[in-house]
Amino acid sequence: MNRPSTTRKTSTRRQAPLDFSQLRDNATQAARLLRALSNENRLMLLCMLFERERTVSELNESLPLSQSALSQHLAVLRDEGLVKTRREAQSIYYGLASQPAQRVVETLHSIYCPEGC
């Protein structure tokens, strides 16, 4: 009688040992990004900046936030390296800075705003 084999086939390819230090660093970076994205107002700011660069005035007109609250949210995003600024005459333009932020916002946009918001 043929009995099925109970031994597992093992791959001849060796897996690299898990680098816990690198894993911790990556998890820390991901947690910081997700913490910045966890606030509705900051998420809306990033979604607006996903479409194009905007001035502080444009952002302030589009979101129901006080000037000081907007500045605080933009400071958090700037400190986390998620947005960048550039000055043109009297205007300061904000845009998405980091590739991970762009990819996450793009993914969220495709899920929650597939036909535009």
PDB file of C-alpha atoms in Angstrom:
ATOM      1  CA  MET A   1       0.000   0.000   0.000  1.00  0.00           C
ATOM      2  CA  ASN A   2       1.318   3.435  -0.933  1.00  0.00           C
ATOM      3  CA  ARG A   3       1.254   5.890   1.894  1.00  0.00           C
ATOM      4  CA  PRO A   4       1.628   9.576   1.285  1.00  0.00           C
ATOM      5  CA  SER A   5       4.953  10.925   2.327  1.00  0.00           C
ATOM      6  CA  THR A   6       4.916  12.914   5.531  1.00  0.00           C
ATOM      7  CA  THR A   7       8.272  14.514   4.968  1.00  0.00           C
ATOM      8  CA  ARG A   8       8.315  18.072   3.738  1.00  0.00           C
ATOM      9  CA  LYS A   9      10.340  18.988   0.755  1.00  0.00           C
ATOM     10  CA  THR A  10      12.773  21.692   1.620  1.00  0.00           C
ATOM     11  CA  SER A  11      14.000  24.234  -0.792  1.00  0.00           C
ATOM     12  CA  THR A  12      17.629  23.986  -1.723  1.00  0.00           C
ATOM     13  CA  ARG A  13      17.715  27.772  -1.811  1.00  0.00           C
ATOM     14  CA  ARG A  14      18.771  29.288   1.485  1.00  0.00           C
ATOM     15  CA  GLN A  15      16.928  32.259   2.838  1.00  0.00           C
ATOM     16  CA  ALA A  16      18.979  35.154   4.085  1.00  0.00           C
ATOM     17  CA  PRO A  17      18.840  35.542   7.835  1.00  0.00           C
ATOM     18  CA  LEU A  18      16.338  38.145   8.978  1.00  0.00           C
ATOM     19  CA  ASP A  19      18.029  41.430   9.815  1.00  0.00           C
ATOM     20  CA  PHE A  20      16.066  42.584  12.874  1.00  0.00           C
ATOM     21  CA  SER A  21      17.909  45.884  13.012  1.00  0.00           C
ATOM     22  CA  GLN A  22      16.839  46.715   9.465  1.00  0.00           C
ATOM     23  CA  LEU A  23      13.333  45.437  10.166  1.00  0.00           C
ATOM     24  CA  ARG A  24      13.101  47.717  13.213  1.00  0.00           C
ATOM     25  CA  ASP A  25      14.331  50.720  11.216  1.00  0.00           C
ATOM     26  CA  ASN A  26      11.795  50.035   8.462  1.00  0.00           C
ATOM     27  CA  ALA A  27       8.979  49.576  10.988  1.00  0.00           C
ATOM     28  CA  THR A  28       9.916  52.850  12.679  1.00  0.00           C
ATOM     29  CA  GLN A  29       9.825  54.712   9.370  1.00  0.00           C
ATOM     30  CA  ALA A  30       6.489  53.147   8.431  1.00  0.00           C
ATOM     31  CA  ALA A  31       5.007  53.970  11.845  1.00  0.00           C
ATOM     32  CA  ARG A  32       6.074  57.614  11.530  1.00  0.00           C
ATOM     33  CA  LEU A  33       4.483  57.844   8.086  1.00  0.00           C
ATOM     34  CA  LEU A  34       1.269  56.210   9.287  1.00  0.00           C
ATOM     35  CA  ARG A  35       1.159  58.428  12.389  1.00  0.00           C
ATOM     36  CA  ALA A  36       1.356  61.526  10.177  1.00  0.00           C
ATOM     37  CA  LEU A  37      -1.367  60.104   7.924  1.00  0.00           C
ATOM     38  CA  SER A  38      -3.629  59.181  10.845  1.00  0.00           C
ATOM     39  CA  ASN A  39      -5.017  62.713  11.189  1.00  0.00           C
ATOM     40  CA  GLU A  40      -7.920  63.556   8.839  1.00  0.00           C
ATOM     41  CA  ASN A  41      -6.724  67.101   8.211  1.00  0.00           C
ATOM     42  CA  ARG A  42      -3.172  66.043   7.365  1.00  0.00           C
ATOM     43  CA  LEU A  43      -4.503  63.287   5.142  1.00  0.00           C
ATOM     44  CA  MET A  44      -6.705  65.792   3.300  1.00  0.00           C
ATOM     45  CA  LEU A  45      -3.702  68.095   2.890  1.00  0.00           C
ATOM     46  CA  LEU A  46      -1.649  65.269   1.409  1.00  0.00           C
ATOM     47  CA  CYS A  47      -4.496  64.314  -0.925  1.00  0.00           C
ATOM     48  CA  MET A  48      -4.711  67.900  -2.149  1.00  0.00           C
ATOM     49  CA  LEU A  49      -0.960  67.984  -2.678  1.00  0.00           C
ATOM     50  CA  PHE A  50      -1.102  64.657  -4.514  1.00  0.00           C
ATOM     51  CA  GLU A  51      -2.933  66.423  -7.334  1.00  0.00           C
ATOM     52  CA  ARG A  52      -0.473  69.335  -7.588  1.00  0.00           C
ATOM     53  CA  GLU A  53       1.584  71.839  -5.655  1.00  0.00           C
ATOM     54  CA  ARG A  54      -0.482  74.420  -3.817  1.00  0.00           C
ATOM     55  CA  THR A  55       0.137  77.670  -2.008  1.00  0.00           C
ATOM     56  CA  VAL A  56      -0.662  78.079   1.658  1.00  0.00           C
ATOM     57  CA  SER A  57      -3.513  80.394   0.618  1.00  0.00           C
ATOM     58  CA  GLU A  58      -5.014  77.724  -1.657  1.00  0.00           C
ATOM     59  CA  LEU A  59      -4.803  75.142   1.099  1.00  0.00           C
ATOM     60  CA  ASN A  60      -6.329  77.537   3.598  1.00  0.00           C
ATOM     61  CA  GLU A  61      -9.242  78.343   1.259  1.00  0.00           C
ATOM     62  CA  SER A  62      -9.959  74.663   0.612  1.00  0.00           C
ATOM     63  CA  LEU A  63      -9.878  73.333   4.175  1.00  0.00           C
ATOM     64  CA  PRO A  64     -12.025  74.497   7.078  1.00  0.00           C
ATOM     65  CA  LEU A  65      -9.016  75.132   9.316  1.00  0.00           C
ATOM     66  CA  SER A  66      -7.736  78.218  11.041  1.00  0.00           C
ATOM     67  CA  GLN A  67      -4.444  79.598   9.769  1.00  0.00           C
ATOM     68  CA  SER A  68      -2.673  78.444  12.944  1.00  0.00           C
ATOM     69  CA  ALA A  69      -4.100  74.892  12.728  1.00  0.00           C
ATOM     70  CA  LEU A  70      -3.092  74.669   9.064  1.00  0.00           C
ATOM     71  CA  SER A  71       0.416  75.852   9.931  1.00  0.00           C
ATOM     72  CA  GLN A  72       0.706  73.244  12.688  1.00  0.00           C
ATOM     73  CA  HIS A  73      -0.395  70.415  10.388  1.00  0.00           C
ATOM     74  CA  LEU A  74       1.978  71.559   7.641  1.00  0.00           C
ATOM     75  CA  ALA A  75       4.798  71.724  10.208  1.00  0.00           C
ATOM     76  CA  VAL A  76       4.156  68.094  11.231  1.00  0.00           C
ATOM     77  CA  LEU A  77       4.191  67.004   7.584  1.00  0.00           C
ATOM     78  CA  ARG A  78       7.357  69.022   6.929  1.00  0.00           C
ATOM     79  CA  ASP A  79       9.094  67.645  10.044  1.00  0.00           C
ATOM     80  CA  GLU A  80       8.276  64.097   8.920  1.00  0.00           C
ATOM     81  CA  GLY A  81       9.697  64.836   5.461  1.00  0.00           C
ATOM     82  CA  LEU A  82       6.360  64.263   3.732  1.00  0.00           C
ATOM     83  CA  VAL A  83       6.042  67.703   2.161  1.00  0.00           C
ATOM     84  CA  LYS A  84       8.530  70.096   0.657  1.00  0.00           C
ATOM     85  CA  THR A  85       8.296  73.830   0.112  1.00  0.00           C
ATOM     86  CA  ARG A  86       9.501  76.253  -2.482  1.00  0.00           C
ATOM     87  CA  ARG A  87       9.236  80.002  -2.523  1.00  0.00           C
ATOM     88  CA  GLU A  88       8.171  81.947  -5.580  1.00  0.00           C
ATOM     89  CA  ALA A  89       8.087  85.701  -4.956  1.00  0.00           C
ATOM     90  CA  GLN A  90       5.720  86.172  -1.994  1.00  0.00           C
ATOM     91  CA  SER A  91       4.132  82.706  -2.222  1.00  0.00           C
ATOM     92  CA  ILE A  92       5.209  79.475  -0.574  1.00  0.00           C
ATOM     93  CA  TYR A  93       4.242  76.343  -2.484  1.00  0.00           C
ATOM     94  CA  TYR A  94       3.818  72.976  -0.817  1.00  0.00           C
ATOM     95  CA  GLY A  95       4.165  69.624  -2.569  1.00  0.00           C
ATOM     96  CA  LEU A  96       4.647  65.972  -1.700  1.00  0.00           C
ATOM     97  CA  ALA A  97       8.270  65.277  -0.891  1.00  0.00           C
ATOM     98  CA  SER A  98       8.809  61.630  -0.146  1.00  0.00           C
ATOM     99  CA  GLN A  99       8.322  58.682  -2.464  1.00  0.00           C
ATOM    100  CA  PRO A 100       6.717  56.535   0.253  1.00  0.00           C
ATOM    101  CA  ALA A 101       4.191  59.298   0.983  1.00  0.00           C
ATOM    102  CA  GLN A 102       3.401  59.653  -2.717  1.00  0.00           C
ATOM    103  CA  ARG A 103       2.848  55.927  -3.096  1.00  0.00           C
ATOM    104  CA  VAL A 104       0.654  55.628   0.006  1.00  0.00           C
ATOM    105  CA  VAL A 105      -1.438  58.674  -0.946  1.00  0.00           C
ATOM    106  CA  GLU A 106      -1.738  57.369  -4.511  1.00  0.00           C
ATOM    107  CA  THR A 107      -2.971  54.012  -3.186  1.00  0.00           C
ATOM    108  CA  LEU A 108      -5.473  55.652  -0.827  1.00  0.00           C
ATOM    109  CA  HIS A 109      -6.627  57.957  -3.617  1.00  0.00           C
ATOM    110  CA  SER A 110      -7.236  55.012  -5.958  1.00  0.00           C
ATOM    111  CA  ILE A 111      -9.274  53.217  -3.266  1.00  0.00           C
ATOM    112  CA  TYR A 112     -11.308  56.092  -1.841  1.00  0.00           C
ATOM    113  CA  CYS A 113     -11.431  58.567  -4.747  1.00  0.00           C
ATOM    114  CA  PRO A 114     -11.322  56.411  -7.895  1.00  0.00           C
ATOM    115  CA  GLU A 115     -13.364  58.931  -9.862  1.00  0.00           C
ATOM    116  CA  GLY A 116     -11.927  62.004  -8.197  1.00  0.00           C
ATOM    117  CA  CYS A 117     -12.943  63.794  -5.016  1.00  0.00           C
TER     118      CYS A 117
END
